[in-house]
Short mmCIF file of C-alpha atoms and ligand atoms in Angstrom, two decimals:
data_model
loop_
_atom_site.label_atom_id
_atom_site.label_comp_id
_atom_site.label_asym_id
_atom_site.label_seq_id
_atom_site.Cartn_x
_atom_site.Cartn_y
_atom_site.Cartn_z
CA MET E 1 272.93 88.80 129.63
CA ARG E 2 276.09 89.93 127.93
CA PRO E 3 274.92 91.87 124.65
CA ARG E 4 276.78 90.51 121.62
CA THR E 5 276.14 92.15 118.13
CA PRO E 6 275.63 88.93 115.91
CA ALA E 7 277.66 88.82 112.88
CA THR E 8 274.86 88.26 110.68
CA ARG E 9 275.58 88.81 107.15
CA GLY E 10 273.15 88.76 103.99
CA ARG E 11 274.65 91.33 101.62
CA ALA E 12 273.43 89.33 98.43
CA PRO E 13 270.64 91.41 97.10
CA ALA E 14 268.78 88.40 96.00
CA ARG E 15 268.66 87.59 99.30
CA ALA E 16 267.09 91.03 100.12
CA ALA E 17 263.68 89.80 101.03
CA TRP E 18 265.33 87.46 103.44
CA ALA E 19 267.35 89.71 105.23
CA ILE E 20 264.42 92.35 105.39
CA ALA E 21 262.45 89.51 106.79
CA ALA E 22 265.06 88.59 109.28
CA ALA E 23 265.67 92.21 109.85
CA LEU E 24 261.72 92.59 111.03
CA LEU E 25 262.49 89.63 113.23
CA VAL E 26 265.38 91.07 114.75
CA ALA E 27 263.66 94.44 115.47
CA VAL E 28 260.72 92.63 117.29
CA LEU E 29 263.34 90.86 119.39
CA ILE E 30 264.98 94.20 120.13
CA ALA E 31 261.94 95.81 120.87
CA ALA E 32 261.11 93.00 123.25
CA CYS E 33 264.72 93.52 125.02
CA ALA E 34 264.18 97.22 124.64
CA SER E 35 261.60 97.07 127.37
CA GLU E 36 264.23 96.06 129.95
CA PRO E 37 264.67 99.61 131.53
CA GLU E 38 268.17 98.82 132.45
CA ASP E 39 269.40 98.38 128.86
CA PRO E 40 271.53 101.35 127.67
CA VAL E 41 271.75 100.26 124.27
CA PHE E 42 269.84 101.94 121.51
CA ARG E 43 269.61 99.62 118.38
CA ARG E 44 268.37 100.25 115.02
CA GLN E 45 268.38 98.29 111.70
CA ILE E 46 268.55 100.05 108.37
CA PHE E 47 268.86 98.84 105.11
CA THR E 48 271.18 100.01 102.70
CA LEU E 49 274.51 98.96 101.03
CA GLY E 50 272.40 95.96 99.86
CA THR E 51 272.55 94.55 103.36
CA VAL E 52 271.25 95.03 106.90
CA VAL E 53 273.11 97.85 109.09
CA ASP E 54 272.91 97.35 112.55
CA ILE E 55 273.48 100.43 114.62
CA SER E 56 273.99 100.16 118.16
CA LEU E 57 274.48 103.58 120.34
CA TYR E 58 275.29 103.19 123.97
CA ASP E 59 273.69 105.62 126.27
CA THR E 60 272.31 107.85 123.51
CA GLU E 61 268.43 107.91 123.14
CA GLY E 62 265.65 110.08 121.77
CA PRO E 63 265.90 112.84 119.17
CA LEU E 64 269.84 112.83 119.49
CA ALA E 65 270.00 109.28 118.75
CA GLU E 66 267.09 109.34 115.75
CA GLU E 67 269.01 112.20 114.11
CA ALA E 68 272.28 110.46 114.18
CA ILE E 69 270.73 107.41 112.62
CA ARG E 70 269.57 109.61 109.81
CA ALA E 71 273.03 110.74 109.40
CA VAL E 72 274.60 107.45 109.02
CA GLU E 73 271.55 106.20 106.91
CA ASP E 74 272.20 109.50 104.46
CA VAL E 75 275.88 108.78 104.28
CA LEU E 76 275.52 105.16 103.55
CA ASN E 77 273.04 105.98 100.83
CA GLY E 78 275.04 108.26 99.40
CA ILE E 79 277.81 105.48 99.02
CA HIS E 80 275.61 102.98 97.67
CA ARG E 81 274.26 105.67 94.96
CA GLN E 82 278.10 106.92 94.25
CA TRP E 83 280.01 103.75 93.97
CA HIS E 84 277.54 100.93 92.61
CA ALA E 85 279.20 98.83 90.44
CA TRP E 86 276.67 98.04 87.86
CA GLU E 87 273.55 100.58 88.75
CA PRO E 88 274.35 103.78 87.08
CA SER E 89 276.35 105.74 89.44
CA GLU E 90 279.56 108.00 89.46
CA LEU E 91 281.43 104.85 89.25
CA THR E 92 279.66 103.28 86.15
CA ARG E 93 280.16 106.57 84.48
CA LEU E 94 283.84 106.77 85.35
CA ASN E 95 284.26 103.30 83.93
CA ASP E 96 282.33 104.34 80.54
CA ALA E 97 284.73 106.85 80.31
CA LEU E 98 287.79 104.76 80.81
CA ALA E 99 286.49 102.11 78.39
CA ALA E 100 286.16 104.78 75.68
CA GLY E 101 290.10 105.93 76.57
CA GLU E 102 288.66 109.42 78.06
CA THR E 103 289.67 111.64 81.05
CA ALA E 104 286.67 111.82 83.39
CA GLN E 105 286.30 114.49 86.21
CA VAL E 106 285.03 112.70 89.52
CA THR E 107 284.26 114.44 92.77
CA HIS E 108 286.40 114.98 95.63
CA ASP E 109 285.48 111.77 97.46
CA THR E 110 285.77 109.44 94.46
CA ALA E 111 289.23 110.54 93.73
CA THR E 112 290.01 110.17 97.59
CA VAL E 113 288.70 106.66 97.84
CA LEU E 114 290.51 105.66 94.47
CA ARG E 115 293.90 107.12 96.04
CA ASP E 116 293.42 104.95 99.13
CA ALA E 117 292.47 101.96 97.11
CA ARG E 118 295.39 102.24 94.85
CA ALA E 119 297.97 102.54 97.90
CA LEU E 120 296.35 99.33 99.72
CA ALA E 121 296.14 97.36 96.54
CA ALA E 122 299.99 97.97 95.94
CA ALA E 123 300.58 97.23 99.56
CA SER E 124 298.97 93.78 98.79
CA GLY E 125 301.03 93.00 96.03
CA GLN E 126 297.61 93.56 94.13
CA LEU E 127 295.80 90.85 95.49
CA PHE E 128 293.25 93.65 96.48
CA ASN E 129 292.70 94.57 92.87
CA PRO E 130 290.00 96.86 92.63
CA ALA E 131 290.54 97.50 88.69
CA ILE E 132 289.40 93.90 88.03
CA GLY E 133 285.82 95.15 87.43
CA ALA E 134 285.61 93.52 83.94
CA LEU E 135 286.57 89.82 85.30
CA VAL E 136 283.77 90.19 87.91
CA HIS E 137 281.34 91.15 85.24
CA LEU E 138 282.76 88.32 83.28
CA TRP E 139 281.85 85.73 86.24
CA GLY E 140 278.20 87.16 86.52
CA PHE E 141 278.55 89.02 89.96
CA HIS E 142 277.53 92.47 88.42
CA SER E 143 273.82 91.41 89.28
CA SER E 144 271.41 91.56 92.20
CA GLU E 145 270.54 87.84 91.25
CA ARG E 146 272.84 84.94 92.01
CA PRO E 147 274.53 83.96 88.68
CA ALA E 148 273.08 80.76 87.17
CA GLY E 149 276.45 79.67 85.70
CA PRO E 150 278.26 77.93 83.66
CA PRO E 151 281.59 79.43 84.83
CA PRO E 152 283.03 81.85 82.02
CA ASP E 153 284.95 80.31 78.98
CA PRO E 154 288.57 79.81 80.39
CA GLU E 155 289.67 81.70 77.37
CA ALA E 156 287.84 84.72 78.23
CA VAL E 157 288.95 84.59 81.93
CA ARG E 158 292.66 84.09 80.47
CA ALA E 159 292.19 86.90 78.01
CA LEU E 160 291.32 89.27 80.78
CA VAL E 161 294.13 87.99 83.33
CA GLU E 162 297.19 88.39 80.91
CA ASP E 163 298.69 91.83 81.08
CA GLY E 164 295.53 92.34 83.44
CA PRO E 165 294.70 96.01 84.83
CA ASP E 166 295.60 97.10 88.16
CA MET E 167 295.06 100.04 90.30
CA ASP E 168 298.82 101.43 89.45
CA ASP E 169 297.28 101.90 85.67
CA LEU E 170 295.22 104.60 86.91
CA VAL E 171 296.39 108.16 86.61
CA ILE E 172 294.68 110.32 89.17
CA ASP E 173 295.48 114.07 88.59
CA GLY E 174 293.40 115.79 91.09
CA ARG E 175 290.00 114.99 90.13
CA ASN E 176 290.80 114.00 86.82
CA ILE E 177 290.88 110.31 86.30
CA SER E 178 292.21 108.34 83.14
CA SER E 179 293.95 104.92 82.70
CA ARG E 180 296.97 103.89 80.86
CA HIS E 181 295.57 100.32 80.75
CA PRO E 182 292.45 100.15 78.14
CA GLY E 183 291.22 97.06 80.78
CA VAL E 184 290.89 99.14 84.05
CA ARG E 185 287.09 98.60 85.08
CA LEU E 186 286.62 99.82 89.06
CA ASP E 187 284.77 97.92 91.35
CA LEU E 188 284.67 98.85 95.07
CA GLY E 189 282.74 95.86 96.21
CA ALA E 190 285.60 94.79 98.43
CA PHE E 191 286.17 98.04 99.78
CA ALA E 192 283.18 100.43 99.69
CA LYS E 193 281.61 99.09 102.76
CA GLY E 194 284.72 99.66 104.87
CA TRP E 195 284.58 103.15 103.60
CA GLY E 196 281.00 103.64 104.09
CA VAL E 197 281.75 102.15 108.13
CA ASP E 198 284.27 104.91 108.71
CA LEU E 199 282.25 107.58 107.29
CA ALA E 200 279.29 106.52 109.39
CA VAL E 201 281.38 106.42 112.65
CA GLU E 202 282.46 110.04 111.59
CA ALA E 203 279.05 110.94 111.36
CA LEU E 204 278.08 109.54 115.03
CA ARG E 205 280.87 111.39 116.30
CA THR E 206 280.05 114.84 114.89
CA HIS E 207 276.83 113.99 116.83
CA GLY E 208 278.78 113.73 119.91
CA ILE E 209 278.48 109.89 120.02
CA THR E 210 281.58 108.31 121.51
CA SER E 211 280.34 104.82 122.13
CA ALA E 212 278.90 102.93 119.31
CA ILE E 213 278.88 99.98 116.85
CA VAL E 214 278.22 100.35 113.23
CA ASN E 215 277.67 96.51 111.76
CA ALA E 216 277.12 96.36 107.94
CA GLY E 217 276.12 92.52 107.62
CA GLY E 218 278.40 91.39 110.24
CA ASP E 219 281.51 93.92 109.18
CA LEU E 220 281.93 96.35 111.89
CA ARG E 221 283.40 99.32 113.87
CA ALA E 222 283.23 99.78 117.19
CA ILE E 223 284.07 103.01 119.13
CA GLY E 224 284.12 103.48 123.04
CA SER E 225 282.47 100.79 125.01
CA HIS E 226 279.40 99.31 126.38
CA GLY E 227 279.69 101.49 129.59
CA ASP E 228 282.29 99.90 131.92
CA ARG E 229 282.85 96.75 129.48
CA PRO E 230 284.26 96.41 126.16
CA TRP E 231 281.78 95.62 123.30
CA ARG E 232 281.61 91.70 122.73
CA ILE E 233 281.31 90.94 118.86
CA GLY E 234 280.74 87.64 117.02
CA VAL E 235 282.52 86.15 113.94
CA ARG E 236 280.20 83.98 111.71
CA ASP E 237 280.86 80.53 111.19
CA PRO E 238 283.14 80.43 107.83
CA GLY E 239 281.19 77.51 106.72
CA GLY E 240 277.98 79.77 106.02
CA SER E 241 275.75 78.22 108.66
CA GLY E 242 275.29 81.39 110.54
CA ALA E 243 276.24 80.18 113.67
CA ILE E 244 278.71 82.12 115.57
CA PHE E 245 282.02 80.67 115.02
CA ALA E 246 284.29 82.83 117.44
CA SER E 247 283.94 86.20 119.45
CA LEU E 248 286.24 88.83 120.45
CA GLU E 249 286.09 91.86 122.66
CA THR E 250 287.06 95.11 120.88
CA ARG E 251 289.33 98.10 122.08
CA THR E 252 288.21 101.80 122.11
CA ASP E 253 288.17 102.02 118.39
CA GLU E 254 288.42 99.11 116.27
CA SER E 255 286.97 97.24 112.91
CA VAL E 256 286.62 93.83 112.46
CA PHE E 257 285.84 92.77 108.89
CA THR E 258 285.35 89.30 107.60
CA SER E 259 285.38 88.56 103.81
CA GLY E 260 283.81 85.01 103.23
CA GLY E 261 283.24 82.80 100.33
CA TYR E 262 279.74 82.01 101.70
CA GLU E 263 278.99 85.56 101.19
CA ARG E 264 278.10 85.27 97.22
CA PHE E 265 278.40 82.21 94.98
CA PHE E 266 276.85 80.02 92.77
CA GLU E 267 276.94 76.19 92.23
CA TYR E 268 277.30 74.48 88.74
CA GLY E 269 278.14 70.83 87.83
CA GLY E 270 278.45 70.49 91.51
CA ARG E 271 280.92 73.06 92.20
CA ARG E 272 280.90 75.92 94.04
CA TYR E 273 282.11 79.35 92.42
CA HIS E 274 282.45 82.47 95.05
CA HIS E 275 282.69 85.87 94.43
CA ILE E 276 286.30 86.68 95.58
CA LEU E 277 288.64 86.40 92.72
CA ASP E 278 292.24 85.68 92.35
CA PRO E 279 293.47 88.23 90.01
CA ARG E 280 296.77 86.26 89.17
CA ASP E 281 294.29 83.39 87.59
CA GLY E 282 290.96 85.06 87.31
CA TYR E 283 289.22 82.37 89.28
CA PRO E 284 287.64 82.26 92.82
CA ALA E 285 290.40 82.04 95.19
CA GLN E 286 290.83 78.54 96.50
CA HIS E 287 292.02 77.36 99.81
CA THR E 288 290.21 79.78 101.86
CA LEU E 289 286.66 79.77 103.40
CA SER E 290 287.01 83.27 105.59
CA VAL E 291 289.24 85.84 106.65
CA THR E 292 288.86 88.04 109.65
CA VAL E 293 290.83 91.25 110.09
CA ILE E 294 291.10 93.86 113.17
CA ARG E 295 292.33 97.19 112.15
CA GLU E 296 291.35 100.51 112.95
CA LYS E 297 289.83 101.99 110.12
CA ALA E 298 287.13 99.87 108.50
CA ALA E 299 288.35 100.75 105.27
CA ASP E 300 291.87 99.31 105.92
CA ALA E 301 290.16 96.12 107.50
CA ASP E 302 288.02 95.69 104.46
CA ALA E 303 291.15 95.77 101.88
CA ALA E 304 292.92 93.64 104.11
CA ALA E 305 290.40 90.88 104.33
CA THR E 306 290.17 90.70 100.73
CA ALA E 307 293.80 90.44 100.13
CA LEU E 308 294.32 87.80 102.48
CA PHE E 309 291.62 85.84 101.49
CA VAL E 310 293.16 85.79 98.30
CA ALA E 311 296.53 84.96 99.37
CA GLY E 312 295.34 82.08 101.05
CA PRO E 313 297.11 79.86 103.93
CA ASP E 314 300.65 79.61 102.20
CA GLU E 315 301.02 83.75 101.59
CA PHE E 316 299.09 84.68 104.61
CA GLY E 317 302.13 85.85 106.69
CA SER E 318 304.13 87.30 104.11
CA VAL E 319 300.82 89.52 102.84
CA ALA E 320 299.96 90.56 106.44
CA ALA E 321 303.44 91.73 106.71
CA ARG E 322 303.47 93.56 103.39
CA MET E 323 300.10 95.18 104.49
CA GLY E 324 300.85 95.94 108.25
CA VAL E 325 298.05 93.39 109.48
CA THR E 326 298.76 92.34 112.80
CA HIS E 327 295.43 90.78 113.86
CA ALA E 328 294.29 88.43 111.18
CA MET E 329 292.53 84.80 111.01
CA LEU E 330 292.02 82.64 107.98
CA VAL E 331 290.08 79.54 108.02
CA ASP E 332 290.85 77.32 105.16
CA ALA E 333 288.80 74.64 103.32
CA ASP E 334 289.24 72.29 106.01
CA MET E 335 288.31 74.50 108.84
CA LYS E 336 292.17 74.90 109.67
CA VAL E 337 292.55 78.04 111.50
CA TYR E 338 295.79 80.19 110.52
CA ILE E 339 296.12 82.90 112.95
CA THR E 340 298.50 85.73 113.85
CA PRO E 341 299.53 85.62 117.53
CA ASP E 342 298.42 89.21 118.42
CA MET E 343 294.72 87.85 116.88
CA ALA E 344 295.37 84.65 118.84
CA GLU E 345 295.16 86.64 122.10
CA ARG E 346 291.85 88.30 121.21
CA VAL E 347 289.69 85.52 119.79
CA ARG E 348 287.76 83.05 121.60
CA PHE E 349 286.46 79.88 119.37
CA GLU E 350 282.96 79.43 120.38
CA VAL E 351 282.53 76.18 118.15
CA MET E 352 283.07 72.51 119.78
CA PRO E 353 285.49 70.74 118.97
CA VAL E 354 287.83 73.87 118.87
CA PRO E 355 289.26 73.77 115.48
CA GLU E 356 292.92 73.23 114.79
CA VAL E 357 295.18 76.48 115.09
CA VAL E 358 298.28 77.21 113.36
CA LEU E 359 299.88 80.46 114.76
CA VAL E 360 301.69 82.53 111.89
CA GLU E 361 303.96 85.32 112.75
CA PRO E 362 303.28 88.34 109.93
CA ALA E 363 306.73 88.18 108.08
CA PRO E 364 308.00 88.70 104.53
P1 LIG J 401 282.79 90.18 101.19
O1 LIG J 401 281.52 90.10 100.45
O2 LIG J 401 282.77 88.91 101.99
O3 LIG J 401 282.61 91.17 102.22
P2 LIG J 401 285.03 91.30 99.99
O4 LIG J 401 285.28 92.50 100.79
O5 LIG J 401 286.13 90.60 99.88
O6 LIG J 401 283.92 90.14 100.30
O7 LIG J 401 284.48 92.00 98.67
C1 LIG J 401 284.30 90.93 97.68
C2 LIG J 401 283.69 91.56 96.38
O8 LIG J 401 284.92 92.61 95.84
C3 LIG J 401 283.11 90.86 95.09
O9 LIG J 401 281.72 90.69 94.89
C4 LIG J 401 283.77 91.93 93.89
O10 LIG J 401 282.71 92.76 93.83
C5 LIG J 401 285.09 92.43 94.53
N1 LIG J 401 286.39 91.37 94.30
C6 LIG J 401 286.41 90.18 93.98
N2 LIG J 401 287.59 90.14 93.87
C7 LIG J 401 288.76 91.12 94.50
C8 LIG J 401 289.73 91.27 94.47
N3 LIG J 401 291.00 90.28 94.32
N4 LIG J 401 290.29 92.30 94.64
C9 LIG J 401 289.32 93.58 94.91
N5 LIG J 401 287.79 93.15 94.87
C10 LIG J 401 287.53 92.22 94.36
MG1 LIG J 402 286.83 93.41 101.61
#
């Protein structure tokens, strides 16, 4: 049997109980598989970053594997504590300072992540915009519960969008952070998971591990290989059924990240409102069900997936070009697939009938 890392996602903390139950079930299945003596993959699931993180190590076991898993857990728990968007964290303290018009001193890590996020936001034309925390809050997504609705007052949305803040309003002077715009509230929900996966892989490498997957609820970085064959991974159904929609084999060091509207949403008055907001109008980005991106660094893949989700089919090629993304796939509201030629060469669709596919060159 060909091992496949299922792209199971379940990040909404409201679904935590479900996720833990599913994790236990999978753990039982893995325990059953582990009894096959020839299986060289050590798998462990941990619950952190509000999701199930699945770690697969090839040809590593025993105390070294346990120690490496603990290191990954420490790194990811640290990120969860440091950059949580609404539970007290370094980020909420920074947001409080920015709201008061003050300058705050942050850790070296936080200054670094903000600098990187700012560069990626600029490259995306501010479609990836981690400065719109106030808007995410207004929509009710700063909660461990699914928002009940109704959607916010259109006037309140308009007020936050007109002259809205972006990352270029942030002044990053070493570790001192201030803002030129009173409305900047940072939300790393579209970026911190990628950052964390990169750090987790670094932690594994520090332990001498060269072949592994860190899979945070379907978003993953794969290094090395599954012995003499590549790692094979699945991309989940953009409709949210949980089925595998497509699969691909990763090269020696690649991250595969998906932004999906099915990930967090609420329904009100017969309409669905999801958590990926278009900073230009303040509403959940229309026309897109999901975007999958392959890049080397998980943080880059995470930011690009969010930006291309907001870009939608019409601007998919131009935003991909701006961000230097060569491998991306967007599934629109009609399940039509927009895909870059390089990505098309890598992806195998696992659904019948095979979806309608439009090739899009990344081009300005
Ligand atoms: P997923 O949950 O599918 O991994 P993303 O990586 O796109 O999705 O992250 C979505 C989260 O990012 C939202 O919950 C919110 O906290 C934040 N967010 C929403 N819209 C944007 C945006 N346009 N730019 C940056 N962050 C955003
Ligand atoms: Mg993202």
